[in-house]
Amino acid sequence: MSENKKKLLDKISAHDARVGVVGLGYVGLPLLVEFARGGFNSTGFEVDAKKAEAINRGESYIPDIPTAQVAEMVEAKRLGATTDFAQLKEQDVIIICVPTPLRKTKDPDVSYILAASEKIQACLRPGQLIILESTTYPGTTDEVLKPMLDATGLKLDEDYFLAFSPERVDPGNEKFNTKNITKVVGGVSETSAQVASVVYGAIVDKVHTVSSARVAEACKLLENTFRAVNIGLVNELARLCDTLGIDTWEVIAAAATKPFGFMPFYPGPGIGGHCIPLDPHYLSWKARMHGFEARFISLAEEVNSRMPDHVVDLVTRGLNNHRKPVNGSKVLIMGVAYKRDIDDMRESPALGIIEKLQSLGAETQFHDPYVEEIHLEGNGHRLRGIALSVEAVSEADCVVIVTDHRNIDYAWLTEHAKLVIDTRNSTRGLNDFEDKIIRL
Ligand SMILES: NC(=O)c1ccc[n+]([C@@H]2O[C@H](COP(=O)([O-])OP(=O)(O)OC[C@H]3O[C@@H](n4cnc5c(N)ncnc54)[C@H](O)[C@@H]3O)[C@@H](O)[C@H]2O)c1
């Protein structure tokens, strides 16, 4: 065992290792706080000074992380954040949690990973473990990070260690969090995998070590592609059942009674967030580089991306039943975040639905307990959310449930609405109002 490996493992087991997390968003901040709670001296590295300042004031800006937790750790001097990347040198473990968006062409944009890696490269010293957590195509850790770190002259496994570990956090999930979700770890070498597994073992309940960084990278992409494809399947089923006049939700509920071989997925207004709409493209892009066309991925994307238009079709159909055109009708959108109980608007299908309705002449309003204002990139409009009231609901010609946040009383909403387009099955069981409801 190299002297550097031994020293690092000793520091980790004594919880003396200093942990730096680069990028303090939905993924990085919960991870950083978990290390602080695990007794490690934890420092966040951010390009956004406002986020670093908030942490240092003891404030959280991520709904899943209570401010009290941040304040307690800052008070205990185990948690802090900085925009000074020179302090990366003082860290024993550095974990990269920066965004991995797509370019307009739907090719991977690893520029944030490159920017973070350049800062790390400039500070790399013997005895450091670098881990990439950002979701990315298989090969990124080996082909992009390793050459950059090797270029410093330091040697893998003797001087530094390098691994990939996918993040599986599910914002808004009350049952599963950073600590109780099994952590998959793959190293660019066996030694790196061992060291990285020990680090995560110090803060999470279970670590699953795989044979390479590529397997860990592909594992994350399989998880999200699995979801994109299955959501695509039920979205297609929803449109198929609509054509055949069958209740999709009842079909799925019945199939879900089978105790094996079936896992329910539900249709919706389209996919959103930073993961499901983007990550499968990282896999298909890499496959295409090797001459392989990933057909399930493109088919799922095609089906899922049609859903916002399908919702607008349902609005048109519902208004038509009431002898009203979309043009000039008041449409109230309920919930605009991409999923329930969070404030994340990234890739939210609500945006496309509202833009399309506006282009058809509808007067659109929205209510979302987590979102105050939205910006529609397609037409440049800004829209402020409205408070929920009997007047707002009863004056709307149509209410569209896009995101079903838990704290909304759908019985009350449906009672006061003229027409409800329900994309989430939130109004199931409201038998007295069935004639007002159109379900996806
Ligand atoms: N949000 C999720 O639910 C989720 C779940 C699993 C995996 N992921 C993956 O995790 C990664 C991060 O996602 P996120 O949702 O936390 O993104 P985010 O946008 O919430 O946070 C990223 C943070 O990184 C900062 N940043 C950007 N460039 C930086 C740099 N060079 N140095 C330091 N900080 C920098 C940004 O200011 C931002 O605060 C992505 O690859 C994403 O696909 C996200």
Coordinates of C-alpha atoms and ligand atoms in Angstrom, one line a residue:
M1 CA 0.0 0.0 0.0
S2 CA 1.4 3.4 -0.9
E3 CA 2.2 5.8 1.9
N4 CA -0.3 8.3 0.6
K5 CA -3.1 5.7 0.5
K6 CA -2.4 4.7 4.1
K7 CA -2.3 8.3 5.4
L8 CA -5.6 9.1 3.6
L9 CA -7.3 6.0 4.9
D10 CA -6.1 6.8 8.4
K11 CA -7.5 10.3 8.1
I12 CA -10.8 9.1 6.8
S13 CA -11.3 6.5 9.5
A14 CA -10.4 9.1 12.2
H15 CA -12.9 11.5 10.4
D16 CA -9.9 13.9 10.2
A17 CA -10.0 14.1 6.4
R18 CA -11.0 17.5 5.0
V19 CA -13.8 17.1 2.4
G20 CA -14.4 19.7 -0.4
V21 CA -17.5 19.6 -2.6
V22 CA -17.4 21.6 -5.8
G23 CA -20.8 22.9 -6.9
L24 CA -23.4 23.4 -4.1
G25 CA -26.8 22.7 -5.9
Y26 CA -29.5 20.1 -5.3
V27 CA -26.8 17.4 -5.2
G28 CA -23.7 19.1 -3.7
L29 CA -25.2 20.9 -0.7
P30 CA -27.0 17.8 0.7
L31 CA -23.8 15.8 0.3
L32 CA -21.6 18.5 1.9
V33 CA -24.0 18.7 4.9
E34 CA -24.0 14.9 5.2
F35 CA -20.2 15.0 5.5
A36 CA -20.3 17.7 8.1
R37 CA -22.9 15.8 10.1
G38 CA -20.6 12.8 9.8
G39 CA -18.0 14.7 11.7
F40 CA -15.8 15.8 8.7
N41 CA -14.5 19.3 8.2
S42 CA -16.5 20.1 5.1
T43 CA -16.0 23.0 2.6
G44 CA -18.1 23.9 -0.4
F45 CA -16.6 25.5 -3.5
E46 CA -19.0 27.6 -5.5
V47 CA -18.8 30.0 -8.4
D48 CA -22.0 31.7 -7.1
A49 CA -20.9 33.9 -4.3
K50 CA -24.5 34.3 -3.0
K51 CA -24.8 30.6 -2.3
A52 CA -21.4 30.5 -0.5
E53 CA -22.4 33.5 1.6
A54 CA -25.8 31.9 2.5
I55 CA -24.0 28.8 3.7
N56 CA -21.6 30.8 5.8
R57 CA -24.5 32.7 7.3
G58 CA -26.0 29.3 8.3
E59 CA -28.8 29.4 5.7
S60 CA -30.0 26.7 3.4
Y61 CA -31.5 27.4 -0.1
I62 CA -32.3 23.8 -0.9
P63 CA -35.8 22.8 0.4
D64 CA -34.7 19.3 1.5
I65 CA -32.0 20.7 3.7
P66 CA -33.3 22.5 6.8
T67 CA -31.6 25.8 7.6
A68 CA -31.3 24.6 11.2
Q69 CA -29.0 21.8 10.0
V70 CA -26.8 24.1 8.1
A71 CA -26.7 26.6 11.0
E72 CA -25.8 23.9 13.5
M73 CA -22.9 22.6 11.3
V74 CA -21.6 26.1 10.6
E75 CA -21.8 26.9 14.3
A76 CA -19.8 23.7 15.1
K77 CA -17.2 25.0 12.5
R78 CA -17.5 21.8 10.5
L79 CA -19.2 23.5 7.5
G80 CA -18.3 26.4 5.3
A81 CA -18.3 27.6 1.7
T82 CA -16.0 29.6 -0.4
T83 CA -15.4 31.0 -3.9
D84 CA -11.6 30.8 -3.3
F85 CA -10.6 27.7 -5.3
A86 CA -7.0 27.9 -4.0
Q87 CA -8.3 26.3 -0.9
L88 CA -8.9 23.1 -2.8
K89 CA -5.3 22.3 -2.0
E90 CA -6.2 21.9 1.7
Q91 CA -8.8 19.2 1.0
D92 CA -8.1 15.5 1.2
V93 CA -11.2 14.5 -0.7
I94 CA -12.7 16.6 -3.5
I95 CA -16.1 15.7 -4.9
I96 CA -17.4 17.4 -8.1
C97 CA -21.1 18.0 -8.3
V98 CA -21.4 20.6 -11.1
P99 CA -24.2 20.7 -13.7
T100 CA -24.0 18.5 -16.8
P101 CA -26.5 20.0 -19.3
L102 CA -27.0 19.4 -23.0
R103 CA -26.0 21.7 -25.8
K104 CA -28.7 22.9 -28.1
T105 CA -27.7 20.0 -30.4
K106 CA -28.5 17.6 -27.5
D107 CA -24.8 16.7 -27.2
P108 CA -23.3 16.5 -23.7
D109 CA -21.9 19.7 -22.3
V110 CA -19.1 18.8 -20.0
S111 CA -17.7 22.3 -19.8
Y112 CA -18.7 22.6 -16.1
I113 CA -16.8 19.4 -15.3
L114 CA -13.8 20.7 -17.3
A115 CA -13.9 24.1 -15.5
A116 CA -14.0 22.4 -12.1
S117 CA -11.3 19.9 -13.0
E118 CA -9.0 22.7 -14.2
K119 CA -9.2 24.2 -10.7
I120 CA -8.5 20.9 -9.1
Q121 CA -5.6 20.2 -11.5
A122 CA -4.1 23.5 -10.5
C123 CA -4.1 22.5 -6.8
L124 CA -3.6 18.7 -7.0
R125 CA -1.1 17.4 -4.4
P126 CA -0.1 14.0 -3.2
G127 CA -2.7 12.3 -0.9
Q128 CA -5.9 13.6 -2.5
L129 CA -8.9 11.6 -3.7
I130 CA -11.0 13.2 -6.5
I131 CA -14.5 11.9 -7.1
L132 CA -16.8 12.9 -9.9
E133 CA -20.5 12.8 -9.0
S134 CA -22.0 14.7 -11.9
T135 CA -24.0 12.5 -14.2
T136 CA -22.1 12.0 -17.4
Y137 CA -21.3 9.6 -20.3
P138 CA -19.3 6.4 -19.6
G139 CA -15.6 7.1 -20.0
T140 CA -15.6 10.7 -18.7
T141 CA -13.6 10.0 -15.6
D142 CA -11.0 7.9 -17.4
E143 CA -10.8 9.9 -20.6
V144 CA -11.3 13.5 -19.4
L145 CA -10.3 13.7 -15.7
K146 CA -7.5 11.2 -15.5
P147 CA -5.4 12.8 -18.3
M148 CA -5.8 16.2 -16.7
L149 CA -4.6 14.9 -13.3
D150 CA -1.8 12.8 -14.9
A151 CA -0.6 16.0 -16.6
T152 CA 0.4 17.4 -13.2
G153 CA 3.1 14.7 -13.0
L154 CA 1.5 13.0 -10.0
K155 CA 0.8 9.3 -10.3
L156 CA -2.5 7.6 -9.9
D157 CA -2.7 5.3 -6.9
E158 CA 0.7 6.4 -5.6
D159 CA -0.1 10.1 -5.3
Y160 CA -3.7 10.7 -6.1
F161 CA -6.9 8.6 -6.3
L162 CA -9.8 9.0 -8.8
A163 CA -13.3 7.6 -8.8
F164 CA -16.9 8.1 -10.1
S165 CA -19.9 7.8 -7.9
P166 CA -23.3 8.6 -9.3
E167 CA -25.7 10.8 -7.3
R168 CA -29.1 9.3 -6.7
V169 CA -30.7 12.0 -4.6
D170 CA -34.4 12.6 -5.3
P171 CA -35.4 16.1 -4.2
G172 CA -38.7 16.2 -2.3
N173 CA -38.5 12.5 -1.4
E174 CA -39.3 12.2 2.3
K175 CA -38.2 8.6 2.6
F176 CA -34.9 8.4 0.8
N177 CA -32.0 10.8 1.2
T178 CA -28.2 11.0 0.7
K179 CA -27.6 8.8 3.8
N180 CA -30.1 5.9 3.2
I181 CA -29.7 5.5 -0.6
T182 CA -27.0 2.9 -1.5
K183 CA -24.0 4.6 -3.0
V184 CA -22.5 3.0 -6.2
V185 CA -18.7 3.6 -6.5
G186 CA -16.4 2.8 -9.3
G187 CA -12.7 3.7 -9.4
V188 CA -10.4 4.3 -12.4
S189 CA -8.3 1.7 -10.6
E190 CA -9.0 -0.9 -7.8
T191 CA -7.1 1.2 -5.3
S192 CA -9.1 4.3 -6.1
A193 CA -12.3 2.4 -5.8
Q194 CA -11.3 1.1 -2.3
V195 CA -10.4 4.6 -1.0
A196 CA -13.6 6.2 -2.4
S197 CA -15.7 3.4 -1.0
V198 CA -14.2 4.0 2.5
V199 CA -15.0 7.7 2.3
Y200 CA -18.7 7.1 1.4
G201 CA -18.9 4.2 3.9
A202 CA -18.2 6.9 6.6
I203 CA -21.4 8.8 5.8
V204 CA -23.9 6.5 4.0
D205 CA -25.6 3.3 5.1
K206 CA -24.5 1.1 2.2
V207 CA -21.8 1.3 -0.5
H208 CA -21.9 -0.9 -3.6
T209 CA -18.4 -1.0 -5.3
V210 CA -18.2 -1.8 -9.0
S211 CA -15.3 -2.8 -11.1
S212 CA -14.7 0.5 -12.9
A213 CA -15.7 4.1 -13.2
R214 CA -17.3 3.3 -16.6
V215 CA -19.7 0.8 -14.9
A216 CA -20.6 3.4 -12.3
E217 CA -21.2 6.1 -15.0
A218 CA -23.3 3.7 -17.1
C219 CA -25.3 2.5 -14.0
K220 CA -26.6 6.1 -13.4
L221 CA -27.5 6.4 -17.1
L222 CA -29.3 3.0 -17.0
E223 CA -31.4 4.1 -14.0
N224 CA -32.5 7.3 -15.7
T225 CA -33.0 5.7 -19.1
F226 CA -35.1 3.0 -17.5
R227 CA -37.4 5.7 -16.2
A228 CA -37.5 7.7 -19.4
V229 CA -38.3 4.6 -21.4
N230 CA -41.0 3.3 -19.0
I231 CA -42.6 6.8 -18.8
G232 CA -42.5 6.9 -22.6
L233 CA -44.4 3.5 -22.6
V234 CA -47.1 4.7 -20.3
N235 CA -47.4 8.0 -22.0
E236 CA -48.0 6.1 -25.2
L237 CA -50.5 3.9 -23.4
A238 CA -52.3 7.0 -22.2
R239 CA -52.8 8.3 -25.8
L240 CA -53.6 4.8 -27.0
C241 CA -56.2 4.4 -24.2
D242 CA -57.6 7.8 -25.0
T243 CA -58.2 6.7 -28.6
L244 CA -59.8 3.5 -27.4
G245 CA -61.9 5.2 -24.7
I246 CA -60.3 3.2 -21.8
D247 CA -59.3 4.7 -18.5
T248 CA -55.4 4.5 -18.5
W249 CA -55.1 4.9 -14.7
E250 CA -57.6 2.1 -14.0
V251 CA -55.6 -0.2 -16.3
I252 CA -52.3 0.6 -14.5
A253 CA -53.9 0.2 -11.1
A254 CA -55.2 -3.2 -12.1
A255 CA -51.8 -4.3 -13.6
A256 CA -50.1 -3.1 -10.4
T257 CA -52.0 -5.8 -8.4
K258 CA -49.7 -8.4 -9.9
P259 CA -47.1 -9.2 -7.2
F260 CA -44.2 -9.8 -9.7
G261 CA -43.0 -8.8 -13.1
F262 CA -44.8 -5.4 -13.2
M263 CA -43.7 -2.1 -11.8
P264 CA -46.2 0.8 -12.2
F265 CA -45.2 3.9 -14.0
Y266 CA -47.7 6.7 -14.6
P267 CA -48.4 9.0 -17.5
G268 CA -47.9 12.8 -17.2
P269 CA -47.8 16.1 -19.0
G270 CA -44.2 15.5 -20.1
I271 CA -40.9 14.9 -18.4
G272 CA -38.8 17.6 -16.6
G273 CA -35.9 18.2 -14.3
H274 CA -32.2 18.0 -14.7
C275 CA -32.1 14.2 -15.1
I276 CA -34.7 12.2 -17.0
P277 CA -35.0 14.5 -20.1
L278 CA -31.2 14.9 -20.3
D279 CA -29.2 11.9 -19.0
P280 CA -30.3 9.3 -21.7
H281 CA -28.8 11.6 -24.3
Y282 CA -25.4 11.2 -22.6
L283 CA -25.7 7.5 -23.2
S284 CA -27.0 7.7 -26.8
W285 CA -24.3 10.2 -27.7
K286 CA -21.5 8.0 -26.4
A287 CA -23.1 5.0 -28.2
R288 CA -23.3 7.0 -31.4
M289 CA -19.6 7.8 -31.2
H290 CA -19.1 4.1 -31.5
G291 CA -21.6 3.6 -34.3
F292 CA -24.4 2.3 -32.2
E293 CA -27.9 3.8 -32.4
A294 CA -29.8 3.7 -29.1
R295 CA -33.4 3.4 -30.5
F296 CA -35.3 3.0 -27.2
I297 CA -33.9 6.3 -26.0
S298 CA -34.9 8.3 -29.1
L299 CA -38.3 6.7 -29.2
A300 CA -39.0 7.5 -25.5
E301 CA -37.9 11.1 -26.1
E302 CA -40.2 11.4 -29.1
V303 CA -43.2 10.1 -27.2
N304 CA -42.5 12.1 -24.0
S305 CA -41.8 15.3 -25.8
R306 CA -45.3 15.1 -27.4
M307 CA -47.1 15.1 -24.1
P308 CA -47.4 18.9 -23.6
D309 CA -49.1 19.2 -27.0
H310 CA -51.4 16.3 -26.0
V311 CA -52.4 18.3 -22.8
V312 CA -53.1 21.3 -24.9
D313 CA -55.3 19.1 -27.1
L314 CA -57.2 18.0 -24.1
V315 CA -57.7 21.6 -23.0
T316 CA -59.0 22.4 -26.6
R317 CA -61.3 19.4 -26.5
G318 CA -62.7 20.3 -23.0
L319 CA -63.3 23.9 -23.9
N320 CA -64.9 22.8 -27.2
N321 CA -67.4 20.7 -25.1
H322 CA -68.3 23.9 -23.4
R323 CA -68.7 25.7 -26.8
K324 CA -65.6 27.8 -26.1
P325 CA -62.6 28.5 -28.2
V326 CA -59.1 28.4 -26.6
N327 CA -58.7 32.0 -27.9
G328 CA -59.8 34.3 -25.2
S329 CA -60.5 31.6 -22.6
K330 CA -59.0 31.8 -19.1
V331 CA -56.8 28.9 -18.3
L332 CA -55.5 28.3 -14.8
I333 CA -52.4 26.1 -14.5
M334 CA -52.1 24.3 -11.2
G335 CA -48.5 23.5 -10.4
V336 CA -45.6 24.4 -12.7
A337 CA -42.6 22.8 -11.0
Y338 CA -41.4 19.7 -12.9
K339 CA -42.5 17.4 -10.1
R340 CA -44.5 17.5 -6.8
D341 CA -43.4 19.3 -3.6
I342 CA -40.3 21.0 -5.0
D343 CA -39.5 24.4 -6.6
D344 CA -37.4 23.1 -9.5
M345 CA -38.5 24.6 -12.8
R346 CA -35.8 23.1 -15.0
E347 CA -37.2 21.6 -18.2
S348 CA -40.7 21.7 -16.7
P349 CA -43.4 20.7 -19.2
A350 CA -45.6 23.4 -17.7
L351 CA -43.6 26.0 -19.6
G352 CA -44.3 24.5 -23.0
I353 CA -48.0 24.0 -22.2
I354 CA -48.4 27.6 -21.1
E355 CA -46.5 28.9 -24.1
K356 CA -48.6 26.9 -26.5
L357 CA -51.9 28.0 -24.8
Q358 CA -50.7 31.6 -25.0
S359 CA -49.9 31.2 -28.7
L360 CA -53.5 30.0 -29.2
G361 CA -54.8 33.2 -27.5
A362 CA -55.6 31.8 -24.0
E363 CA -55.3 34.0 -21.0
T364 CA -53.0 32.0 -18.8
Q365 CA -52.5 32.2 -15.0
F366 CA -50.7 29.8 -12.7
H367 CA -50.7 28.8 -9.1
D368 CA -47.8 26.9 -7.5
P369 CA -47.1 27.0 -3.7
Y370 CA -43.4 26.7 -4.4
V371 CA -42.9 28.9 -7.5
E372 CA -43.5 32.7 -7.5
E373 CA -42.6 33.6 -11.0
I374 CA -41.8 31.9 -14.3
H375 CA -40.0 33.0 -17.4
L376 CA -41.1 31.6 -20.7
E377 CA -38.1 31.4 -22.9
G378 CA -40.0 30.8 -26.1
N379 CA -41.9 34.1 -26.1
G380 CA -40.0 36.1 -23.5
H381 CA -43.0 36.5 -21.2
R382 CA -42.8 36.6 -17.4
L383 CA -45.7 35.4 -15.4
R384 CA -46.2 35.8 -11.6
G385 CA -48.2 33.1 -9.8
I386 CA -51.5 33.9 -8.3
A387 CA -53.0 33.1 -4.9
L388 CA -55.5 30.3 -4.9
S389 CA -59.1 31.5 -4.2
V390 CA -62.7 30.6 -5.0
E391 CA -62.8 33.6 -7.4
A392 CA -59.6 32.6 -9.2
V393 CA -60.8 29.0 -9.7
S394 CA -64.4 29.7 -10.6
E395 CA -63.5 32.5 -13.0
A396 CA -61.2 30.2 -15.0
D397 CA -62.8 28.5 -18.0
C398 CA -60.4 25.6 -17.5
V399 CA -58.1 24.4 -14.7
V400 CA -55.2 22.2 -15.8
I401 CA -53.5 20.1 -13.1
V402 CA -49.9 19.9 -14.3
T403 CA -48.0 19.2 -11.0
D404 CA -50.0 17.7 -8.1
H405 CA -48.3 19.2 -5.0
R406 CA -49.5 17.4 -1.9
N407 CA -50.9 20.4 0.0
I408 CA -53.6 21.3 -2.6
D409 CA -57.2 20.4 -1.9
Y410 CA -58.3 18.9 -5.2
A411 CA -61.8 18.2 -4.1
W412 CA -62.2 21.9 -3.2
L413 CA -60.6 22.9 -6.5
T414 CA -62.8 20.7 -8.6
E415 CA -65.9 21.8 -6.8
H416 CA -65.3 25.4 -7.8
A417 CA -63.9 24.8 -11.3
K418 CA -66.0 24.7 -14.5
L419 CA -63.7 22.3 -16.2
V420 CA -60.6 20.3 -15.0
I421 CA -57.9 18.7 -17.2
D422 CA -56.2 16.4 -14.8
T423 CA -52.8 15.1 -16.0
R424 CA -51.9 13.5 -12.7
N425 CA -55.0 11.6 -11.5
S426 CA -55.3 14.0 -8.5
T427 CA -59.1 14.1 -8.8
R428 CA -59.7 10.4 -8.7
G429 CA -62.6 9.5 -6.5
L430 CA -64.4 12.8 -6.9
N431 CA -67.5 11.0 -8.3
D432 CA -69.9 14.0 -7.9
F433 CA -67.7 16.0 -10.3
E434 CA -66.7 13.4 -12.8
D435 CA -68.5 15.2 -15.7
K436 CA -66.2 18.2 -15.2
I437 CA -63.0 16.2 -15.3
I438 CA -60.9 15.1 -18.3
R439 CA -58.1 12.8 -17.4
L440 CA -54.9 12.1 -19.3
Ligands
LIG1 N1 -31.0 17.5 -9.1 C1 -31.1 16.2 -9.1 O1 -32.1 15.6 -8.7 C2 -29.9 15.3 -9.5 C3 -30.0 13.9 -9.1 C4 -29.0 13.1 -9.4 C5 -27.9 13.6 -10.2 N2 -27.8 14.9 -10.6 C6 -26.7 15.3 -11.3 O2 -25.8 16.0 -10.4 C7 -25.1 17.1 -11.0 C8 -25.5 18.4 -10.3 O3 -26.9 18.7 -10.4 P1 -27.6 19.7 -9.5 O4 -29.1 19.4 -9.7 O5 -27.0 19.7 -8.1 O6 -27.2 21.1 -10.3 P2 -27.4 22.6 -9.7 O7 -27.5 23.4 -10.9 O8 -28.5 22.6 -8.7 O9 -26.1 22.8 -8.9 C9 -24.9 22.9 -9.5 C10 -24.1 24.0 -8.8 O10 -22.7 24.0 -9.3 C11 -22.3 25.4 -9.4 N3 -21.2 25.5 -10.3 C12 -21.2 25.5 -11.7 N4 -20.0 25.5 -12.1 C13 -19.1 25.5 -11.1 C14 -17.7 25.4 -11.0 N5 -16.9 25.4 -12.0 N6 -17.2 25.4 -9.7 C15 -18.0 25.4 -8.6 N7 -19.4 25.4 -8.7 C16 -19.9 25.4 -9.9 C17 -23.5 26.2 -9.7 O11 -23.4 27.5 -9.3 C18 -24.6 25.4 -8.9 O12 -24.8 26.0 -7.6 C19 -25.6 17.0 -12.5 O13 -24.7 16.3 -13.2 C20 -26.9 16.3 -12.4 O14 -27.3 15.7 -13.6 C21 -28.9 15.7 -10.2

